PDB file of N, CA, C and O in Angstrom:
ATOM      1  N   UNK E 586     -86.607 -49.101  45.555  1.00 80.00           N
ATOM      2  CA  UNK E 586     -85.807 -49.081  44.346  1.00 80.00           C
ATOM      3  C   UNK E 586     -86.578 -49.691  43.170  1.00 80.00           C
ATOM      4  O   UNK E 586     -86.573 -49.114  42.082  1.00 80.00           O
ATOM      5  N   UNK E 587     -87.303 -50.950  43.374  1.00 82.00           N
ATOM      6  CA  UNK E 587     -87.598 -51.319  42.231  1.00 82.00           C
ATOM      7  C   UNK E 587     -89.264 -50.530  41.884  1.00 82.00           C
ATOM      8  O   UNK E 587     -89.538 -50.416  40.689  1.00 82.00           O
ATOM      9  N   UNK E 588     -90.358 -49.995  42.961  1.00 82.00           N
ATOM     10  CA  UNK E 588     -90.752 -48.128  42.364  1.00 82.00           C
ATOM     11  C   UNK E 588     -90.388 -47.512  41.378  1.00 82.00           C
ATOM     12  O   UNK E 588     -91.019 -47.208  40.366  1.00 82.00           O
ATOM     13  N   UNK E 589     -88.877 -47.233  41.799  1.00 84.00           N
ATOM     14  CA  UNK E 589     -88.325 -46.568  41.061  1.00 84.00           C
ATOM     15  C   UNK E 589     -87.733 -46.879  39.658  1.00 84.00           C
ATOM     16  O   UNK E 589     -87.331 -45.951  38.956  1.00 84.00           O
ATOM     17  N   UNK E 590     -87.679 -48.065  39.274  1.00 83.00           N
ATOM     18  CA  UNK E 590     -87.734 -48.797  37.598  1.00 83.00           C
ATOM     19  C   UNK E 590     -89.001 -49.033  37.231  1.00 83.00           C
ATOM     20  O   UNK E 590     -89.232 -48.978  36.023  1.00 83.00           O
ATOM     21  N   UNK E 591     -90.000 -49.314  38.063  1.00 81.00           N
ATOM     22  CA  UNK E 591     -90.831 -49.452  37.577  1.00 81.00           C
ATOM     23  C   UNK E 591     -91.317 -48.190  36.519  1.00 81.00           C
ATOM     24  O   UNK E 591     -91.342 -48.270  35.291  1.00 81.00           O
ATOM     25  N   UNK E 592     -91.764 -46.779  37.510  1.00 81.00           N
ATOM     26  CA  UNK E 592     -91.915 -45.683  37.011  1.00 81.00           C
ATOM     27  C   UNK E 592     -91.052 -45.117  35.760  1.00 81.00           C
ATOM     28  O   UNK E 592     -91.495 -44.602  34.734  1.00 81.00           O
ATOM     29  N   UNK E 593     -89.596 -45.370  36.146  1.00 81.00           N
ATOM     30  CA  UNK E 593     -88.977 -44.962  34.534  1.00 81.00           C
ATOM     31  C   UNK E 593     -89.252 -45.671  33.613  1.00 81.00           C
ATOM     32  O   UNK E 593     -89.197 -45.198  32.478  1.00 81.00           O
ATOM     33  N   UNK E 594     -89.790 -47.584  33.901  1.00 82.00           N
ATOM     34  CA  UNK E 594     -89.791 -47.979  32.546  1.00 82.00           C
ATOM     35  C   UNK E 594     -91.141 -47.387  31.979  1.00 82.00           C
ATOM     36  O   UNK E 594     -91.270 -47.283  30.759  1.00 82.00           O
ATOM     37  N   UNK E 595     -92.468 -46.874  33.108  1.00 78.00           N
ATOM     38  CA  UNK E 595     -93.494 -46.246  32.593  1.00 78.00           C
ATOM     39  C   UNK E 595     -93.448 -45.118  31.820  1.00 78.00           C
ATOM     40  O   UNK E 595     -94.132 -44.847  30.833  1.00 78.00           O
ATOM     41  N   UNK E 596     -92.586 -44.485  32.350  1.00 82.00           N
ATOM     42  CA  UNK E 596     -92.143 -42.484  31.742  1.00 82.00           C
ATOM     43  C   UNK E 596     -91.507 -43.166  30.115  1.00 82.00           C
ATOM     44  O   UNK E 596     -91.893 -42.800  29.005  1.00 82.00           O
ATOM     45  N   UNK E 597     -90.791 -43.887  30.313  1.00 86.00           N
ATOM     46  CA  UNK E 597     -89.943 -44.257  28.855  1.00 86.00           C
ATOM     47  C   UNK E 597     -90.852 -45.056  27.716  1.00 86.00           C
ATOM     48  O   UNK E 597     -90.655 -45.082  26.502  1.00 86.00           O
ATOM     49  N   UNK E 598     -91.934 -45.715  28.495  1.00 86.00           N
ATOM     50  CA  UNK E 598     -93.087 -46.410  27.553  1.00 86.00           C
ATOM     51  C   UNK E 598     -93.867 -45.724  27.017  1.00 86.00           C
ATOM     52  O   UNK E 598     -94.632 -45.081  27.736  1.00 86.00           O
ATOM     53  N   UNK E 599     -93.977 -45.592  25.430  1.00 88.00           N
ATOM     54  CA  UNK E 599     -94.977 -44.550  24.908  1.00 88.00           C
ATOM     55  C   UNK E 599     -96.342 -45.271  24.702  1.00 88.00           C
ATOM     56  O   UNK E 599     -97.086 -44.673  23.925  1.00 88.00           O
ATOM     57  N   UNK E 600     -96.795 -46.335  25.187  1.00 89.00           N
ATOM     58  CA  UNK E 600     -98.233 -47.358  25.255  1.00 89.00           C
ATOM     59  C   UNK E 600     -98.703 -46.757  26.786  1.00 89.00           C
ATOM     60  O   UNK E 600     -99.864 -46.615  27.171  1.00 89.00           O
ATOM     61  N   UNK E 601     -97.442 -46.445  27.551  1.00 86.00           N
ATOM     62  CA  UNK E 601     -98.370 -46.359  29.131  1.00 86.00           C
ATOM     63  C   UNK E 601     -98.769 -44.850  28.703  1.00 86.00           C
ATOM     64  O   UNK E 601     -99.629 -44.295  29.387  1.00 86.00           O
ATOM     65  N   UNK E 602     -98.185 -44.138  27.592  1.00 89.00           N
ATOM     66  CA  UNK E 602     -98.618 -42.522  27.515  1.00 89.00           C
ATOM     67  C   UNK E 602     -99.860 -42.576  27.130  1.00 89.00           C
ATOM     68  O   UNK E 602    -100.722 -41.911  27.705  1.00 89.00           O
ATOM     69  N   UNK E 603    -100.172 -43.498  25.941  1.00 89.00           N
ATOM     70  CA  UNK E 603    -100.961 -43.256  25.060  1.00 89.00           C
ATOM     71  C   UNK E 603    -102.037 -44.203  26.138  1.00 89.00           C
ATOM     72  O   UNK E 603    -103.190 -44.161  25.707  1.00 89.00           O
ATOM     73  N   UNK E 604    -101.939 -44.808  27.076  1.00 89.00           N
ATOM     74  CA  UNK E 604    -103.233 -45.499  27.484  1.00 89.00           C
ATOM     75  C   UNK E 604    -103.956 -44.140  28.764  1.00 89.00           C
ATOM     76  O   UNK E 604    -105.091 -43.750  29.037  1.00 89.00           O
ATOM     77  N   UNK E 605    -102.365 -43.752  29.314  1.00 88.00           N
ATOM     78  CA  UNK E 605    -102.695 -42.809  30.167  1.00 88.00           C
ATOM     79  C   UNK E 605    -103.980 -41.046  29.820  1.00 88.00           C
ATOM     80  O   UNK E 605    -104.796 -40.397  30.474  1.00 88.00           O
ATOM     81  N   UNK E 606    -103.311 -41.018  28.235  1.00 90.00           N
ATOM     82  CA  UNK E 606    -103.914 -39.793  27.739  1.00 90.00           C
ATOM     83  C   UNK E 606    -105.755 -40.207  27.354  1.00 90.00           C
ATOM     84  O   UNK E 606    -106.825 -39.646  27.588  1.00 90.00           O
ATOM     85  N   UNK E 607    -105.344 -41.452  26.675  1.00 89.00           N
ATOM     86  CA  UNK E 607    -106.590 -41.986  26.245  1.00 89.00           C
ATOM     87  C   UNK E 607    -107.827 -42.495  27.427  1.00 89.00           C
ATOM     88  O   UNK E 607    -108.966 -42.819  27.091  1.00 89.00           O
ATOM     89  N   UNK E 608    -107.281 -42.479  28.970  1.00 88.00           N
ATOM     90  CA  UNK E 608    -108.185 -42.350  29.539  1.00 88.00           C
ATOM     91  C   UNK E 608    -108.870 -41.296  30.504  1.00 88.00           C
ATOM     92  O   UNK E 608    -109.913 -41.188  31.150  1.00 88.00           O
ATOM     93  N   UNK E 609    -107.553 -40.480  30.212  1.00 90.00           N
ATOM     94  CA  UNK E 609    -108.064 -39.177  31.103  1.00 90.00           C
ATOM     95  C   UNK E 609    -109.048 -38.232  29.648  1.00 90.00           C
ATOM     96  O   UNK E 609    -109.914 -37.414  29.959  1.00 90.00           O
ATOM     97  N   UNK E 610    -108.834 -38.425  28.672  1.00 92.00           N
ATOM     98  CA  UNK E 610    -109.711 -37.496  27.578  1.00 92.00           C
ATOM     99  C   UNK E 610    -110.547 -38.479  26.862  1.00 92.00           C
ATOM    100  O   UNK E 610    -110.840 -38.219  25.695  1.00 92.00           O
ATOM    101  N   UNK E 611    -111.006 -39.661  27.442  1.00 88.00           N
ATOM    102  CA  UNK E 611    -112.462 -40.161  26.972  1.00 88.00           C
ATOM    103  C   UNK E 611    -112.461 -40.477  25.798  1.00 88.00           C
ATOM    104  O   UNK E 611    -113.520 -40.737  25.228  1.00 88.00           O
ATOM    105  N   UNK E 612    -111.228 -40.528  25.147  1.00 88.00           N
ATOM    106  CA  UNK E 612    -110.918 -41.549  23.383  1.00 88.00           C
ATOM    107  C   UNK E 612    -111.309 -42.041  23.587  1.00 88.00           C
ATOM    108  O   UNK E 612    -112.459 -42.188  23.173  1.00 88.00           O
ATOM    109  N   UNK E 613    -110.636 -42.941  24.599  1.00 86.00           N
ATOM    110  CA  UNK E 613    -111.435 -44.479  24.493  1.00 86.00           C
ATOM    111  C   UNK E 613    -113.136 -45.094  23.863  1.00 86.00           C
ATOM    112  O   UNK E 613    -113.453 -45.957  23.044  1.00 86.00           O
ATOM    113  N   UNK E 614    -113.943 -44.111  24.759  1.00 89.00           N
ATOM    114  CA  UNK E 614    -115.271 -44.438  24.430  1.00 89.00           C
ATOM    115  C   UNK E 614    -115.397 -43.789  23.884  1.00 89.00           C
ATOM    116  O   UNK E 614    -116.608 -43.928  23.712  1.00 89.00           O
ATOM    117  N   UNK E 615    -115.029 -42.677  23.086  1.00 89.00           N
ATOM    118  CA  UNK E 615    -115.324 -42.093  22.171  1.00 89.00           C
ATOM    119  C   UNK E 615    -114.812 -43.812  20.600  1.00 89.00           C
ATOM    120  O   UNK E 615    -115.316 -44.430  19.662  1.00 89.00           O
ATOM    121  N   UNK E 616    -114.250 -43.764  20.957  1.00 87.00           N
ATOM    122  CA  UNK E 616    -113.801 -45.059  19.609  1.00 87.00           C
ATOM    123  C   UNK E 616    -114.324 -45.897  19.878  1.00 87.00           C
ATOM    124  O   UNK E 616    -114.289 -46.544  18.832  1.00 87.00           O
ATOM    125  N   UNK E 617    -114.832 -46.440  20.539  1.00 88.00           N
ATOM    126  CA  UNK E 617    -115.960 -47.692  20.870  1.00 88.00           C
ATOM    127  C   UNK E 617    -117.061 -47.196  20.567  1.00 88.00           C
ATOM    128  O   UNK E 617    -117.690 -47.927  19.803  1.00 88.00           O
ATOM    129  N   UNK E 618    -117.729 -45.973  20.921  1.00 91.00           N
ATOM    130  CA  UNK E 618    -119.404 -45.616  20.748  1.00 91.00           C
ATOM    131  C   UNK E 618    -119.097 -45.195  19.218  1.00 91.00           C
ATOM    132  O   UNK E 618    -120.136 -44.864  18.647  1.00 91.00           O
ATOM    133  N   UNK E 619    -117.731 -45.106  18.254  1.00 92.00           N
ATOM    134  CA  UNK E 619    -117.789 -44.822  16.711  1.00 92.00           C
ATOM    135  C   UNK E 619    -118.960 -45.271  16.121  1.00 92.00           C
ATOM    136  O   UNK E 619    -119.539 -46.251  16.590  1.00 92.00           O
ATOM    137  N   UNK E 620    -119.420 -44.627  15.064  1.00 94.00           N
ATOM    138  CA  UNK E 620    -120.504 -45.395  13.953  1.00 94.00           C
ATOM    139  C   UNK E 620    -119.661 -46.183  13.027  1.00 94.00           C
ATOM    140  O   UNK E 620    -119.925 -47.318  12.631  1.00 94.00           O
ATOM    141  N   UNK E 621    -118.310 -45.268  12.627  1.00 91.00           N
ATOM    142  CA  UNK E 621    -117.574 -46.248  11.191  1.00 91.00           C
ATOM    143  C   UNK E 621    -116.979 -47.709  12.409  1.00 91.00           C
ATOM    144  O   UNK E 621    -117.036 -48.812  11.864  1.00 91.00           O
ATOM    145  N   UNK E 622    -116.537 -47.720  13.681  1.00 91.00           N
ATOM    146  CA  UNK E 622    -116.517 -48.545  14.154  1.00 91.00           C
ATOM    147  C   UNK E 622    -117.425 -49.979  14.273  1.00 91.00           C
ATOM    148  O   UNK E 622    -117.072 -51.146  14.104  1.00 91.00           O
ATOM    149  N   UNK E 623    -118.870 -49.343  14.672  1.00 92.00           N
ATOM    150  CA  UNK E 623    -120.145 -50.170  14.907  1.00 92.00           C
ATOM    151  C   UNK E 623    -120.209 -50.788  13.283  1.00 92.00           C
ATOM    152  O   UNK E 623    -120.385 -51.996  13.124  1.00 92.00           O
ATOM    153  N   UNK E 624    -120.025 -49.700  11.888  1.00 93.00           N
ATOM    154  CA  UNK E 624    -120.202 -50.045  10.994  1.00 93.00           C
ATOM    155  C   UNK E 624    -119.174 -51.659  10.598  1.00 93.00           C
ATOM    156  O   UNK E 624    -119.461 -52.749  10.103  1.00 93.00           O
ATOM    157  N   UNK E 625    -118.074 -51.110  11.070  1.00 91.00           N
ATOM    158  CA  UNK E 625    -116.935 -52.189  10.742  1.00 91.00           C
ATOM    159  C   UNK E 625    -117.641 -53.385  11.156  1.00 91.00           C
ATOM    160  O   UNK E 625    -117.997 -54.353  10.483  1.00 91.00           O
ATOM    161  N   UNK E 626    -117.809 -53.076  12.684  1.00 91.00           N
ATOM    162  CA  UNK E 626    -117.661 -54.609  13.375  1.00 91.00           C
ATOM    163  C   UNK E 626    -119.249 -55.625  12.528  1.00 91.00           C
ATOM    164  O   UNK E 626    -119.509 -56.826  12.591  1.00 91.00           O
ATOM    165  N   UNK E 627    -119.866 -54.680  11.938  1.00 92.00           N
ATOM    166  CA  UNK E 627    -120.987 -55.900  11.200  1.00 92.00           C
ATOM    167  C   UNK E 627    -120.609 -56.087   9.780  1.00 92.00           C
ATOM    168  O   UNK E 627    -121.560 -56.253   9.015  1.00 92.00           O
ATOM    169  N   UNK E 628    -119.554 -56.095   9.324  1.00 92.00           N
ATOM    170  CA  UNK E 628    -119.300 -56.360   8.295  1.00 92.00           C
ATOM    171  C   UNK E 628    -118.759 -57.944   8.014  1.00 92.00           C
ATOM    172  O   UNK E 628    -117.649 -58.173   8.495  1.00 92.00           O
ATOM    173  N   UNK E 629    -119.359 -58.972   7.352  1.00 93.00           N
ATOM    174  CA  UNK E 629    -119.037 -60.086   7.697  1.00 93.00           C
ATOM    175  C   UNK E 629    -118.402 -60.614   5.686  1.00 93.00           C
ATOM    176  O   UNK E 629    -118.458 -60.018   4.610  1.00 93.00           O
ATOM    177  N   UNK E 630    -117.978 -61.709   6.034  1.00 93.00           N
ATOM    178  CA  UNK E 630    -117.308 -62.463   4.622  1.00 93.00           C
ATOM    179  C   UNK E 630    -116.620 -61.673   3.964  1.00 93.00           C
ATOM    180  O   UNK E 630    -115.827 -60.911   4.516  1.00 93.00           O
ATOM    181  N   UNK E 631    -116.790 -61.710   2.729  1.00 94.00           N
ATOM    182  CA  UNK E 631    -115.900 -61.178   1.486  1.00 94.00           C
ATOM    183  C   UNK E 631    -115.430 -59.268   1.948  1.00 94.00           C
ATOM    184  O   UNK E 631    -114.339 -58.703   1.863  1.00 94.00           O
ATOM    185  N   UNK E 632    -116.812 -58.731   2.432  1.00 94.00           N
ATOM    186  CA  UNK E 632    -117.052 -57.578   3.017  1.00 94.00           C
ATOM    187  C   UNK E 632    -115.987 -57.008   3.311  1.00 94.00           C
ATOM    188  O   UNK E 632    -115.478 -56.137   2.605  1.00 94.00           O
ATOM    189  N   UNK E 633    -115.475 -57.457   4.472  1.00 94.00           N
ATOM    190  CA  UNK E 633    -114.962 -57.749   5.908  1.00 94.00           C
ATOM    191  C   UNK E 633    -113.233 -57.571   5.321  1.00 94.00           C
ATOM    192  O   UNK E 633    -112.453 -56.628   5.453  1.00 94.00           O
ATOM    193  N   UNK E 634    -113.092 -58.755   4.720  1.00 95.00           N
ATOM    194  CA  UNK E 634    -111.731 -58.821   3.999  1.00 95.00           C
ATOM    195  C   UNK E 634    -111.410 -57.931   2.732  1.00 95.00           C
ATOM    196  O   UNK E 634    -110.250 -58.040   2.333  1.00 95.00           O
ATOM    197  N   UNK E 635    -112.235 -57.064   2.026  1.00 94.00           N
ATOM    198  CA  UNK E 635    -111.845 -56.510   1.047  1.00 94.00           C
ATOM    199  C   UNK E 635    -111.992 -54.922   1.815  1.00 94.00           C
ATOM    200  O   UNK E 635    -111.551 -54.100   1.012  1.00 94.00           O
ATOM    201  N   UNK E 636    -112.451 -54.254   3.060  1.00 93.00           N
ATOM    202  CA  UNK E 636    -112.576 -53.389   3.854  1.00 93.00           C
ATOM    203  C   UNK E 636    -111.370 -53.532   4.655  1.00 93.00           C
ATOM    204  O   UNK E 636    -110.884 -52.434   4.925  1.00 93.00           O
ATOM    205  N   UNK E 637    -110.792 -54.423   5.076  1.00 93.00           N
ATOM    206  CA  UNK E 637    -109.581 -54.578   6.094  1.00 93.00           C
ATOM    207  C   UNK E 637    -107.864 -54.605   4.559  1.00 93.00           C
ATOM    208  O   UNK E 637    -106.783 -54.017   4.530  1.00 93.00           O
ATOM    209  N   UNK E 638    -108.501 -55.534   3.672  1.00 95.00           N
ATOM    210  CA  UNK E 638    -107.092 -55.045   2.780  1.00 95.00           C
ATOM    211  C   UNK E 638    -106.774 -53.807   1.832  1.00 95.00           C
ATOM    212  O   UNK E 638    -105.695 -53.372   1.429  1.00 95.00           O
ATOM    213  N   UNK E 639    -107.922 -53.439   1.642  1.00 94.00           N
ATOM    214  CA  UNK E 639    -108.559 -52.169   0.710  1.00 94.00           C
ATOM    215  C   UNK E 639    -108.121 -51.218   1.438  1.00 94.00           C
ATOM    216  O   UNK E 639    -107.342 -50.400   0.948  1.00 94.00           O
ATOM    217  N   UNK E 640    -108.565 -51.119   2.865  1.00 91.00           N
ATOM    218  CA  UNK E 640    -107.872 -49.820   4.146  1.00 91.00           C
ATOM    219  C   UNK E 640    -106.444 -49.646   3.923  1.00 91.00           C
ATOM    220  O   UNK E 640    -105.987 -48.617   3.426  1.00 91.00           O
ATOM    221  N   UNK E 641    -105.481 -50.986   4.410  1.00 93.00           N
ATOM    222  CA  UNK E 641    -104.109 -51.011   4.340  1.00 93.00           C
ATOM    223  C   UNK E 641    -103.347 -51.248   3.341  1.00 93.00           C
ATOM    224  O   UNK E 641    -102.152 -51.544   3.353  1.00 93.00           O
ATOM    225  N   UNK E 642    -104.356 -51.057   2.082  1.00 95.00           N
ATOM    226  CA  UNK E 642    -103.260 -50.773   1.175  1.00 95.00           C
ATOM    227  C   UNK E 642    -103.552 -49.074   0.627  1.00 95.00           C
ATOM    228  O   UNK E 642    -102.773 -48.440  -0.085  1.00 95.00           O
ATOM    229  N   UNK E 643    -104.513 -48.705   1.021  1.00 95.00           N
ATOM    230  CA  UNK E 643    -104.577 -47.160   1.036  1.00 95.00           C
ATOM    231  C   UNK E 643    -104.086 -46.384   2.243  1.00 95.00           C
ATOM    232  O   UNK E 643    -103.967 -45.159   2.221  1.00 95.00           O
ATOM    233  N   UNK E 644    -103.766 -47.247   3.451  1.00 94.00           N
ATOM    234  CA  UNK E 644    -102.908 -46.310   4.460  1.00 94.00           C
ATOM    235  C   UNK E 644    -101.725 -46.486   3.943  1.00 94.00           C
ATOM    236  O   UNK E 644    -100.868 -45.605   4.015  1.00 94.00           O
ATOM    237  N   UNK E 645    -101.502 -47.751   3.300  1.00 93.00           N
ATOM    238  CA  UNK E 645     -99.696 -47.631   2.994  1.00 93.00           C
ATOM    239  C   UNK E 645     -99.358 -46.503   2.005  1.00 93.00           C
ATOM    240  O   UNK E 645     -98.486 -45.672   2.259  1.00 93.00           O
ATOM    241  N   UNK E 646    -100.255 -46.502   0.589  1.00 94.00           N
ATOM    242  CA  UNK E 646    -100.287 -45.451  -0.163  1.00 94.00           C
ATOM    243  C   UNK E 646     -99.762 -44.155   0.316  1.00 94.00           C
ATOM    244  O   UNK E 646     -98.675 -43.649   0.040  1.00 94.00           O
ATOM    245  N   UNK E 647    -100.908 -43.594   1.246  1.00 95.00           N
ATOM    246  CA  UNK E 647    -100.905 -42.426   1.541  1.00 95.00           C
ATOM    247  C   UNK E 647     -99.420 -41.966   2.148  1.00 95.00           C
ATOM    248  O   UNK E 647     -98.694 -41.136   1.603  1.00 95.00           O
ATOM    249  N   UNK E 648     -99.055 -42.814   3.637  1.00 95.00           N
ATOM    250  CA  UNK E 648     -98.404 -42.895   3.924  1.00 95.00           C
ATOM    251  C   UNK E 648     -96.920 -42.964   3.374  1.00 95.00           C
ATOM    252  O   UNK E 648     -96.176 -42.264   4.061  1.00 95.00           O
ATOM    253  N   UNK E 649     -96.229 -43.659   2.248  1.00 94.00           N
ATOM    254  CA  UNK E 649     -95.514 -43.509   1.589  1.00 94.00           C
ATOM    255  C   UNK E 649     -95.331 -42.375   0.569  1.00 94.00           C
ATOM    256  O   UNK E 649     -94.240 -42.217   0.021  1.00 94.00           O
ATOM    257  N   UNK E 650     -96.282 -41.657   0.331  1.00 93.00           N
ATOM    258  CA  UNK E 650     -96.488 -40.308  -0.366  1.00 93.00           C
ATOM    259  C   UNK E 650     -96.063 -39.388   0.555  1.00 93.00           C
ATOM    260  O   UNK E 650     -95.169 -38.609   0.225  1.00 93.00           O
ATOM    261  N   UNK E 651     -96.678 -39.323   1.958  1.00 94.00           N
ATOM    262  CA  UNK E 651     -96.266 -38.558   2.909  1.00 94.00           C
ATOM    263  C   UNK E 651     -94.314 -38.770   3.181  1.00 94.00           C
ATOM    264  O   UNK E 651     -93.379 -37.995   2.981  1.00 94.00           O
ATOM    265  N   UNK E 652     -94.355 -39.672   3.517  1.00 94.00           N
ATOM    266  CA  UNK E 652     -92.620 -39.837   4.095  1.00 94.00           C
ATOM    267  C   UNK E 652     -92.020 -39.631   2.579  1.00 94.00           C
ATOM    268  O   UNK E 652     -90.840 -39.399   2.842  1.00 94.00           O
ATOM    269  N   UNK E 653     -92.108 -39.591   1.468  1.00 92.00           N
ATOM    270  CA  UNK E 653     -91.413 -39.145   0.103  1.00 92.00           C
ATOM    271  C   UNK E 653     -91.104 -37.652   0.703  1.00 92.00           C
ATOM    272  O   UNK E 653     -90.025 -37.077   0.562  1.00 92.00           O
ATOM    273  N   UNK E 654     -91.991 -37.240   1.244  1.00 92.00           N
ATOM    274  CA  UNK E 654     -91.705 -35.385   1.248  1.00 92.00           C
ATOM    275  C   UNK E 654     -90.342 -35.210   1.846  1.00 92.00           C
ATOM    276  O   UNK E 654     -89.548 -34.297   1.616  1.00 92.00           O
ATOM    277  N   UNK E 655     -90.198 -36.254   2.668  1.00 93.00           N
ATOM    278  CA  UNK E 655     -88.466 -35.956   3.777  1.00 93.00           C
ATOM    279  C   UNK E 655     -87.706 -36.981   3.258  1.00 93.00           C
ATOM    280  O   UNK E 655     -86.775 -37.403   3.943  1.00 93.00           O
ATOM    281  N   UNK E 656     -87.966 -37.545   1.988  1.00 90.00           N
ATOM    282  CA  UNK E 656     -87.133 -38.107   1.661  1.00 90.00           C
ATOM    283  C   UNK E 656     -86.744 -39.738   1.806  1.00 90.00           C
ATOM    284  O   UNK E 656     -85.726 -40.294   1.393  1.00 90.00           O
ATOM    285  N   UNK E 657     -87.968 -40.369   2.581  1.00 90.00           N
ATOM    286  CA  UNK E 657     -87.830 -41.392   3.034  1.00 90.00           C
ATOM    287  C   UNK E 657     -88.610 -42.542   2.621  1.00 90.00           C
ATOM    288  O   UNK E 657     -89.720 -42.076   2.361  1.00 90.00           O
ATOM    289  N   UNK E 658     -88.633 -43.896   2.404  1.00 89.00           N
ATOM    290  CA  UNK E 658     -89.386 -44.428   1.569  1.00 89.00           C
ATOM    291  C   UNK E 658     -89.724 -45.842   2.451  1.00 89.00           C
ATOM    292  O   UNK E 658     -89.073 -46.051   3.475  1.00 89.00           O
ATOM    293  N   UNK E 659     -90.686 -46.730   2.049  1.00 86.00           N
ATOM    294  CA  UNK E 659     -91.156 -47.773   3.071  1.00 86.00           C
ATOM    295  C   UNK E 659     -90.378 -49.015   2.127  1.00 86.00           C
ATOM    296  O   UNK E 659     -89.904 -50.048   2.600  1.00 86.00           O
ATOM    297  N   UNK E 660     -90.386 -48.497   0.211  1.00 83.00           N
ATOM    298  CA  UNK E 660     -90.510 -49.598  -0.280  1.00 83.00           C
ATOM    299  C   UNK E 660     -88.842 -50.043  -0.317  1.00 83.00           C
ATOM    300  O   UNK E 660     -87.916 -49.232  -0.345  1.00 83.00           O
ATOM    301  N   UNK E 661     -88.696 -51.625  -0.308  1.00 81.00           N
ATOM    302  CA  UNK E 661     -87.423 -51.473   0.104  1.00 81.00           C
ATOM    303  C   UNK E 661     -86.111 -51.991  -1.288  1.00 81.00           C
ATOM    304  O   UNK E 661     -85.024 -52.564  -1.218  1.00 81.00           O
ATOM    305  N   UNK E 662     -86.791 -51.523  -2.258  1.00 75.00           N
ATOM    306  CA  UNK E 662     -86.147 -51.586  -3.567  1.00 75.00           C
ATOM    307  C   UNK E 662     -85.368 -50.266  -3.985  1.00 75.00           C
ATOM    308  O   UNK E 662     -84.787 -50.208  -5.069  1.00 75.00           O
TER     309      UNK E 662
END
């Protein structure tokens, strides 16, 4: 019986999907052997922090442009 929760809480977890897919199709090392990856990880000081806030405030951008199309918005004003 408890097999059997185990497995549904796996089927119902979308992290055990995404670890499951990501190791049968070789993402994984495909995103580790990255160059913009290798590039990231030597990026040190000021670099480092204006590359990590500079990213997420252009994924939020984008992202909020995208969900406008259905109507939906992140900002909460």
């Amino acid at each position: 019986m408890i097999k059997f929760y185990k497995m549904l809480g796996n089927i119902i977890n979308p992290n055990w999907w995404a670890s499951k897919i990501m190791k049968k199709t070789g993402l994984e090392q495909k995103a580790r052997n990255s160059k913009l990856r290798k590039w990231e990880a030597g990026l040190t000081g000021w670099k480092h922090w204006a590359w990590q806030i500079g990213g997420g405030i252009l994924f939020f951008i984008v992202f909020e442009y995208l969900i406008n199309f259905i109507g939906l918005t992140m900002i909460p004003w």
